[in-house]
PDB file of C-alpha atoms in Angstrom:
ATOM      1  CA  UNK E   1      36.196 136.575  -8.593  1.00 70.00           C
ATOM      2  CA  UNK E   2      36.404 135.585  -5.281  1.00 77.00           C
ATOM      3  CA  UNK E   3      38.046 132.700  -3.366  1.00 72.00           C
ATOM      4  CA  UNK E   4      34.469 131.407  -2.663  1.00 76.00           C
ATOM      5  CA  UNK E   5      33.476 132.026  -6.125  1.00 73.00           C
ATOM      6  CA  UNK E   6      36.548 129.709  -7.312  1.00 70.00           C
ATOM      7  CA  UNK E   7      35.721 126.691  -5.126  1.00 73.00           C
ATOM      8  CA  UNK E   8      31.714 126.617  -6.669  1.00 76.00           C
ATOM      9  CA  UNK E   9      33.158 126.469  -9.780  1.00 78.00           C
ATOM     10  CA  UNK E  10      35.530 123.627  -8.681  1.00 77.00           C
ATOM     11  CA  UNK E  11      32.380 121.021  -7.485  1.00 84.00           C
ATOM     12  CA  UNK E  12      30.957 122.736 -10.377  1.00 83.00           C
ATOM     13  CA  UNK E  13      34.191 120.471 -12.056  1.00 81.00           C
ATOM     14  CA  UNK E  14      34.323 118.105  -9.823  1.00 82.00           C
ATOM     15  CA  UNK E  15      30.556 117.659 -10.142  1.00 86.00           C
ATOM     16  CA  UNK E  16      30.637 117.139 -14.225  1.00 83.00           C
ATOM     17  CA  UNK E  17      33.921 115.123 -14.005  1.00 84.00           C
ATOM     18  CA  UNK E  18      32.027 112.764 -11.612  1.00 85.00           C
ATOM     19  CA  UNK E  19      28.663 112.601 -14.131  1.00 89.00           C
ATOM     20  CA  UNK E  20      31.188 112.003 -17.384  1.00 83.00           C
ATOM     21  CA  UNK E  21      32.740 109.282 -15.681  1.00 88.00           C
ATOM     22  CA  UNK E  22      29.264 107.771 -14.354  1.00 87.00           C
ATOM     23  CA  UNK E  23      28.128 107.390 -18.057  1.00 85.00           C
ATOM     24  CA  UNK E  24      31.462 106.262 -19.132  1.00 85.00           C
ATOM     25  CA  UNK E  25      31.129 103.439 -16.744  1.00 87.00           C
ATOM     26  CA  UNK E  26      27.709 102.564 -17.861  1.00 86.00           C
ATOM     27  CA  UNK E  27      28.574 102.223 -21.519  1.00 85.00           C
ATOM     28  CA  UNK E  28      31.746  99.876 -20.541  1.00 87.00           C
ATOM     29  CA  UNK E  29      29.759  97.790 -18.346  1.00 85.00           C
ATOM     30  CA  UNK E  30      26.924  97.824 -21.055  1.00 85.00           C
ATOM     31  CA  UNK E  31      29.922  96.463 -23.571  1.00 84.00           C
ATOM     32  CA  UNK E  32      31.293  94.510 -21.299  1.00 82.00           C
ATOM     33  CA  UNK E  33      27.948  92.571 -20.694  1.00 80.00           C
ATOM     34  CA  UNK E  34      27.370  92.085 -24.523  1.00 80.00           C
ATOM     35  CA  UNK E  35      30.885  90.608 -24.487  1.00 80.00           C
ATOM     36  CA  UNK E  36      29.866  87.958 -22.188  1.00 77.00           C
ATOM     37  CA  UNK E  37      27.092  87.343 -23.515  1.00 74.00           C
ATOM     38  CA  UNK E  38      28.363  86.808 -27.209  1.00 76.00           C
ATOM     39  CA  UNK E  39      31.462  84.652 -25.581  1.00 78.00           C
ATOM     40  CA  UNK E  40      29.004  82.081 -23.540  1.00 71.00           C
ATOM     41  CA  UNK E  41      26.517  81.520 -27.069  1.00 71.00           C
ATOM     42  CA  UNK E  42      29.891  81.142 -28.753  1.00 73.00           C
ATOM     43  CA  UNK E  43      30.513  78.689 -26.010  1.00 78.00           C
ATOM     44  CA  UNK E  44      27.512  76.823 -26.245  1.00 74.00           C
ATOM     45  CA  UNK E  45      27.258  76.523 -29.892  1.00 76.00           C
ATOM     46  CA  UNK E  46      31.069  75.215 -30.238  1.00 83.00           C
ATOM     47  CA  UNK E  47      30.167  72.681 -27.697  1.00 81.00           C
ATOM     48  CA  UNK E  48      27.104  71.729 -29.383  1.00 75.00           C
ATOM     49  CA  UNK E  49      29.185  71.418 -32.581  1.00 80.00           C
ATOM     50  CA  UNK E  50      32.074  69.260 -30.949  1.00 85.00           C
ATOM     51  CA  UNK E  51      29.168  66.765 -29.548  1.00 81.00           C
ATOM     52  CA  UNK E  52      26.943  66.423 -32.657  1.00 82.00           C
ATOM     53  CA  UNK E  53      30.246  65.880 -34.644  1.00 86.00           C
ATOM     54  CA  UNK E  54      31.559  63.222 -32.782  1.00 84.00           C
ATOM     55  CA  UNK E  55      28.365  61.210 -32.484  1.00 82.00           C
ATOM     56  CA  UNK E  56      28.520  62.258 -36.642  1.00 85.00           C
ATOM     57  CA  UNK E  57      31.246  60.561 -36.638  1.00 89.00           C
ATOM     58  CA  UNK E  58      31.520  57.550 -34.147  1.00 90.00           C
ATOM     59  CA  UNK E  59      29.369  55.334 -35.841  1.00 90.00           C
ATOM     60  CA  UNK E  60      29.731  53.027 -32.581  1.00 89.00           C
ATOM     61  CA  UNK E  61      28.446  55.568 -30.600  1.00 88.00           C
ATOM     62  CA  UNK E  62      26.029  56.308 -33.013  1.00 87.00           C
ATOM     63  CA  UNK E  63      24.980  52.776 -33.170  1.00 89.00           C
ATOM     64  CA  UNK E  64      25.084  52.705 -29.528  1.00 89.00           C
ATOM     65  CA  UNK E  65      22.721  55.344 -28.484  1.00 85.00           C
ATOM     66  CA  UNK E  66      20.004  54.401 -31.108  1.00 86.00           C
ATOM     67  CA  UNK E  67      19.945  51.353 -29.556  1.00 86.00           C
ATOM     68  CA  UNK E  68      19.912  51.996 -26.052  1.00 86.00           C
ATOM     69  CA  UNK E  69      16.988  53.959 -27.110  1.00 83.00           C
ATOM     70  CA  UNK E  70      15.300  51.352 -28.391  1.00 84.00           C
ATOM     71  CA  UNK E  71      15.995  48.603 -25.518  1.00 85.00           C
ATOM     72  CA  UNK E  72      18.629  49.713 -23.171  1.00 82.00           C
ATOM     73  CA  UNK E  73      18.136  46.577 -21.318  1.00 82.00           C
ATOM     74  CA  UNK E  74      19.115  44.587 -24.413  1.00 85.00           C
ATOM     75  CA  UNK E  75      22.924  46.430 -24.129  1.00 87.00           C
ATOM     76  CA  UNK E  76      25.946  45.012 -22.917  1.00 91.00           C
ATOM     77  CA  UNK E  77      27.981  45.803 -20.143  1.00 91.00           C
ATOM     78  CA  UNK E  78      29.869  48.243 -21.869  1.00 92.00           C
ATOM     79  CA  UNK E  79      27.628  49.524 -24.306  1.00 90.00           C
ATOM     80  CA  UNK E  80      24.945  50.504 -21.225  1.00 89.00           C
ATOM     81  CA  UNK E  81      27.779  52.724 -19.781  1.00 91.00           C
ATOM     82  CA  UNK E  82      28.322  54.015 -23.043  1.00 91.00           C
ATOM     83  CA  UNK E  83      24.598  54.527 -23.716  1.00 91.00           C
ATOM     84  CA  UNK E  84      24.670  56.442 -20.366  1.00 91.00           C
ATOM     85  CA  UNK E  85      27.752  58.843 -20.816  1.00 90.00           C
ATOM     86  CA  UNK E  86      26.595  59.507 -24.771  1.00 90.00           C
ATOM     87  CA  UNK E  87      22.763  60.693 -22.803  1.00 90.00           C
ATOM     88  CA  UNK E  88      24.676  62.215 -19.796  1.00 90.00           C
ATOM     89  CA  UNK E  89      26.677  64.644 -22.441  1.00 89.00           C
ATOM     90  CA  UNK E  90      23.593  65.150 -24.532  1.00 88.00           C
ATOM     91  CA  UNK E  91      21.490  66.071 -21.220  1.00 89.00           C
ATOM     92  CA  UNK E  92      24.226  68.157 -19.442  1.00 89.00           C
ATOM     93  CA  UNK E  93      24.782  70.251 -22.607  1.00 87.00           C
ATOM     94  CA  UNK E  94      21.261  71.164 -22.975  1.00 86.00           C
ATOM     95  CA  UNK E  95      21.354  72.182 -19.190  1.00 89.00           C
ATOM     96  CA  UNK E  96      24.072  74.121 -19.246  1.00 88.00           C
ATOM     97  CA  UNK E  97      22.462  76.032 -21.870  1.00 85.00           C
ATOM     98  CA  UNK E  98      18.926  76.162 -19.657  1.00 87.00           C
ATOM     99  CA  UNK E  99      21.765  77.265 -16.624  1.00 86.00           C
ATOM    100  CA  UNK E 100      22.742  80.022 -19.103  1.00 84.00           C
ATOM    101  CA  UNK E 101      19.748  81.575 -20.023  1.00 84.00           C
ATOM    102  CA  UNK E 102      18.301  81.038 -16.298  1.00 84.00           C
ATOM    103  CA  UNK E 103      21.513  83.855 -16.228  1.00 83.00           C
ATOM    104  CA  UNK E 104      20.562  85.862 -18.657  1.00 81.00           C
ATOM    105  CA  UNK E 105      23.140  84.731 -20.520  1.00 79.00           C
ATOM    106  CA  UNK E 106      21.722  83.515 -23.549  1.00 76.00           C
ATOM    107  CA  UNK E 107      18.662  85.028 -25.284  1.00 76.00           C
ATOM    108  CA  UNK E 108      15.316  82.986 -23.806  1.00 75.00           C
ATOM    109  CA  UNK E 109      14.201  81.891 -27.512  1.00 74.00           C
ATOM    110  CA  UNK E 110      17.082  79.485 -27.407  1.00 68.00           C
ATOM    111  CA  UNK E 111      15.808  77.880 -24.101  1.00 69.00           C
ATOM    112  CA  UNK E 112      11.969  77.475 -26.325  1.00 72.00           C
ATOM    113  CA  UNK E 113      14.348  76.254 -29.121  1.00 72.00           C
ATOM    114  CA  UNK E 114      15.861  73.322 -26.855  1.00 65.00           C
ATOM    115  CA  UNK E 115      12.179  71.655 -25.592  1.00 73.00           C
ATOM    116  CA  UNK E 116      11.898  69.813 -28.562  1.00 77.00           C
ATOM    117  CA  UNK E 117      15.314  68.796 -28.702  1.00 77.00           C
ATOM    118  CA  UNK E 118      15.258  67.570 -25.153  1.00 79.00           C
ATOM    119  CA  UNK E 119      11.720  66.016 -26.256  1.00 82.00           C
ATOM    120  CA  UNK E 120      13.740  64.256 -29.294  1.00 81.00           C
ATOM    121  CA  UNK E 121      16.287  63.163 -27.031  1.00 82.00           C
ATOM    122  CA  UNK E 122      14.081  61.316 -24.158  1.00 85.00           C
ATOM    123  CA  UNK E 123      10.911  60.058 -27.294  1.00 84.00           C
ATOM    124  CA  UNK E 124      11.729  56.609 -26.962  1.00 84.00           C
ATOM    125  CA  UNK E 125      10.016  54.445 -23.679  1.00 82.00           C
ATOM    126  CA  UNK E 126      14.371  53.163 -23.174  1.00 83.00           C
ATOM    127  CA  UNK E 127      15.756  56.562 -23.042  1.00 87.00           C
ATOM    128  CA  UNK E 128      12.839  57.844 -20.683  1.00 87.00           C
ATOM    129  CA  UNK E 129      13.649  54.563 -18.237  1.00 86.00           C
ATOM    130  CA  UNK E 130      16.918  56.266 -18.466  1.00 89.00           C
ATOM    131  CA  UNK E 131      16.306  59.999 -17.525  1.00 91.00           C
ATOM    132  CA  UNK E 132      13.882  58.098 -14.454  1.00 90.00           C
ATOM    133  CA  UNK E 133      16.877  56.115 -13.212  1.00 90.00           C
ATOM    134  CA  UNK E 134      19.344  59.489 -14.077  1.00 92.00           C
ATOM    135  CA  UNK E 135      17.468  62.501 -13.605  1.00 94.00           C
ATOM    136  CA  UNK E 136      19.104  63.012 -10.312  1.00 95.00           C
ATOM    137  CA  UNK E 137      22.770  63.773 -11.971  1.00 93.00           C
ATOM    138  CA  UNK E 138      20.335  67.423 -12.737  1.00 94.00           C
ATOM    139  CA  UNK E 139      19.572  70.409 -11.188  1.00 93.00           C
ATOM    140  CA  UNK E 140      15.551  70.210 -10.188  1.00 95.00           C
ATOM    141  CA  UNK E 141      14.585  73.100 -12.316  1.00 92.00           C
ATOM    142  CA  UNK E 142      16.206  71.103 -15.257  1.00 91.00           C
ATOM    143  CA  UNK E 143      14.304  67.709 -14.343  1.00 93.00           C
ATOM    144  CA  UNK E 144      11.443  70.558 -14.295  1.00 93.00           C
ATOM    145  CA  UNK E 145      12.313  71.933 -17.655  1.00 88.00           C
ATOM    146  CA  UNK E 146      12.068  68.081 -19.100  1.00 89.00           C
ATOM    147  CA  UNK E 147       9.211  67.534 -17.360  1.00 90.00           C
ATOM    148  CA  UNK E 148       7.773  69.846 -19.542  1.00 86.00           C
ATOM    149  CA  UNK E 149       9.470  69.503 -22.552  1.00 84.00           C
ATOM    150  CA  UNK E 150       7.983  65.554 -22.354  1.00 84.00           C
ATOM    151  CA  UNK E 151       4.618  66.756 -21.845  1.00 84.00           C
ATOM    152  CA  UNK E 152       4.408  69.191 -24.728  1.00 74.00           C
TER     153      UNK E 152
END
Protein backbone atom coordinates (compact mmCIF):
# COMPACT_ATOMS: atom_id res chain seq x y z
CA UNK A 1 0.00 0.00 0.00
CA UNK A 2 1.23 3.09 -0.96
CA UNK A 3 1.60 6.54 0.68
CA UNK A 4 -1.11 7.77 -1.79
CA UNK A 5 -3.13 4.79 -1.19
CA UNK A 6 -3.07 5.66 2.74
CA UNK A 7 -4.24 9.28 2.43
CA UNK A 8 -7.65 8.02 0.15
CA UNK A 9 -8.36 5.93 2.77
CA UNK A 10 -7.90 8.79 5.33
CA UNK A 11 -10.84 11.30 3.54
CA UNK A 12 -12.23 7.96 3.05
CA UNK A 13 -12.27 8.44 7.32
CA UNK A 14 -12.42 11.69 7.42
CA UNK A 15 -15.28 11.59 4.91
CA UNK A 16 -17.57 8.99 7.13
CA UNK A 17 -16.49 10.68 10.42
CA UNK A 18 -17.87 13.95 8.91
CA UNK A 19 -21.41 12.08 7.61
CA UNK A 20 -21.74 10.25 11.33
CA UNK A 21 -21.44 13.42 12.93
CA UNK A 22 -23.90 15.26 10.34
CA UNK A 23 -26.71 12.78 11.39
CA UNK A 24 -25.73 12.93 14.93
CA UNK A 25 -26.37 16.58 14.82
CA UNK A 26 -29.65 16.22 13.14
CA UNK A 27 -31.12 13.83 15.67
CA UNK A 28 -29.92 16.30 18.67
CA UNK A 29 -31.30 19.23 17.06
CA UNK A 30 -34.48 17.11 16.17
CA UNK A 31 -34.57 16.36 20.24
CA UNK A 32 -33.67 19.41 21.09
CA UNK A 33 -36.64 21.03 19.13
CA UNK A 34 -39.22 18.55 20.71
CA UNK A 35 -37.77 19.75 24.03
CA UNK A 36 -38.80 23.19 23.35
CA UNK A 37 -41.61 22.53 22.15
CA UNK A 38 -42.94 20.27 25.09
CA UNK A 39 -41.36 23.07 27.65
CA UNK A 40 -43.40 26.20 25.97
CA UNK A 41 -47.10 23.91 25.99
CA UNK A 42 -45.98 23.10 29.52
CA UNK A 43 -45.61 26.81 29.80
CA UNK A 44 -48.74 27.78 28.46
CA UNK A 45 -50.90 25.33 30.12
CA UNK A 46 -49.36 26.15 33.76
CA UNK A 47 -50.12 29.69 33.02
CA UNK A 48 -53.50 28.98 31.91
CA UNK A 49 -53.93 26.96 35.13
CA UNK A 50 -52.48 29.76 37.53
CA UNK A 51 -55.09 32.36 35.78
CA UNK A 52 -58.29 30.23 35.70
CA UNK A 53 -57.45 29.31 39.39
CA UNK A 54 -57.19 32.55 40.70
CA UNK A 55 -60.27 34.00 39.04
CA UNK A 56 -61.65 30.27 40.64
CA UNK A 57 -60.85 31.56 43.47
CA UNK A 58 -61.15 35.45 43.86
CA UNK A 59 -64.67 35.64 44.01
CA UNK A 60 -64.12 39.61 43.78
CA UNK A 61 -62.51 39.24 40.74
CA UNK A 62 -64.86 36.87 39.70
CA UNK A 63 -67.64 39.13 40.56
CA UNK A 64 -65.79 41.83 38.96
CA UNK A 65 -65.29 40.67 35.49
CA UNK A 66 -68.90 39.29 35.08
CA UNK A 67 -69.91 42.50 35.67
CA UNK A 68 -67.81 44.60 33.71
CA UNK A 69 -69.11 42.36 31.10
CA UNK A 70 -72.34 43.14 31.59
CA UNK A 71 -72.02 47.14 32.00
CA UNK A 72 -68.50 48.20 32.40
CA UNK A 73 -69.69 51.68 32.55
CA UNK A 74 -71.75 50.84 35.65
CA UNK A 75 -68.08 49.96 37.58
CA UNK A 76 -66.33 51.95 39.94
CA UNK A 77 -63.17 53.51 39.83
CA UNK A 78 -61.41 50.67 40.99
CA UNK A 79 -63.35 47.92 39.86
CA UNK A 80 -62.98 49.36 35.93
CA UNK A 81 -59.15 49.02 36.41
CA UNK A 82 -59.69 45.79 37.78
CA UNK A 83 -62.15 44.78 35.04
CA UNK A 84 -59.32 45.90 32.66
CA UNK A 85 -56.18 44.07 34.14
CA UNK A 86 -58.53 40.69 34.82
CA UNK A 87 -59.34 41.13 30.45
CA UNK A 88 -55.72 42.35 29.81
CA UNK A 89 -54.36 38.86 31.49
CA UNK A 90 -57.12 36.85 29.90
CA UNK A 91 -56.29 38.53 26.33
CA UNK A 92 -52.43 38.51 26.64
CA UNK A 93 -52.46 34.81 27.61
CA UNK A 94 -54.40 33.75 24.70
CA UNK A 95 -51.86 35.80 22.54
CA UNK A 96 -49.01 34.56 23.76
CA UNK A 97 -50.27 31.27 22.91
CA UNK A 98 -51.38 32.62 19.13
CA UNK A 99 -47.39 34.20 19.36
CA UNK A 100 -46.42 30.55 20.04
CA UNK A 101 -47.93 28.68 17.50
CA UNK A 102 -47.31 31.69 14.89
CA UNK A 103 -43.58 29.95 16.03
CA UNK A 104 -44.26 26.77 15.56
CA UNK A 105 -44.17 26.31 18.90
CA UNK A 106 -47.30 24.88 19.79
CA UNK A 107 -49.29 22.44 17.61
CA UNK A 108 -51.89 24.76 15.28
CA UNK A 109 -55.10 22.77 16.67
CA UNK A 110 -54.55 24.63 19.89
CA UNK A 111 -54.64 28.08 18.08
CA UNK A 112 -58.48 26.56 16.39
CA UNK A 113 -59.04 25.48 20.06
CA UNK A 114 -58.60 29.21 21.46
CA UNK A 115 -61.31 31.10 18.81
CA UNK A 116 -64.04 30.19 20.82
CA UNK A 117 -62.48 30.94 23.94
CA UNK A 118 -61.44 34.36 22.77
CA UNK A 119 -65.18 34.46 21.30
CA UNK A 120 -66.40 33.56 25.05
CA UNK A 121 -64.24 36.07 26.41
CA UNK A 122 -65.29 39.32 24.21
CA UNK A 123 -69.64 37.76 23.84
CA UNK A 124 -70.92 40.41 25.85
CA UNK A 125 -71.63 44.19 23.97
CA UNK A 126 -69.29 45.64 27.62
CA UNK A 127 -66.37 43.47 27.09
CA UNK A 128 -66.35 44.17 23.18
CA UNK A 129 -66.48 48.23 24.12
CA UNK A 130 -63.50 47.05 25.95
CA UNK A 131 -61.28 45.14 23.37
CA UNK A 132 -62.40 48.56 20.93
CA UNK A 133 -60.98 50.96 23.51
CA UNK A 134 -57.88 48.13 24.28
CA UNK A 135 -57.13 46.32 21.28
CA UNK A 136 -54.13 48.44 20.75
CA UNK A 137 -52.14 46.88 23.98
CA UNK A 138 -52.01 43.71 20.85
CA UNK A 139 -50.02 42.75 18.21
CA UNK A 140 -52.24 43.43 14.77
CA UNK A 141 -52.27 39.86 13.74
CA UNK A 142 -53.84 39.17 17.25
CA UNK A 143 -56.56 42.07 16.90
CA UNK A 144 -56.76 40.02 13.42
CA UNK A 145 -57.09 36.68 15.05
CA UNK A 146 -60.18 38.26 17.27
CA UNK A 147 -61.48 39.77 14.52
CA UNK A 148 -62.18 36.53 13.42
CA UNK A 149 -62.78 34.66 16.28
CA UNK A 150 -65.91 37.44 16.83
CA UNK A 151 -67.15 36.83 13.49
CA UNK A 152 -67.33 33.06 13.60
Amino acid sequence: MTLSDLGNVGEFVASVGVIVSLVYLGIQIRQSSRIVKAATHHSSSRAWSELEVALATDSEATRILLEGGRSYAELNLEERLRYSLLMRAILHQHEDDFVQVQEGLIDAGKLARHRRPVAEALAQPAARDWWAENAHLFSQDFQDFVAMALAA
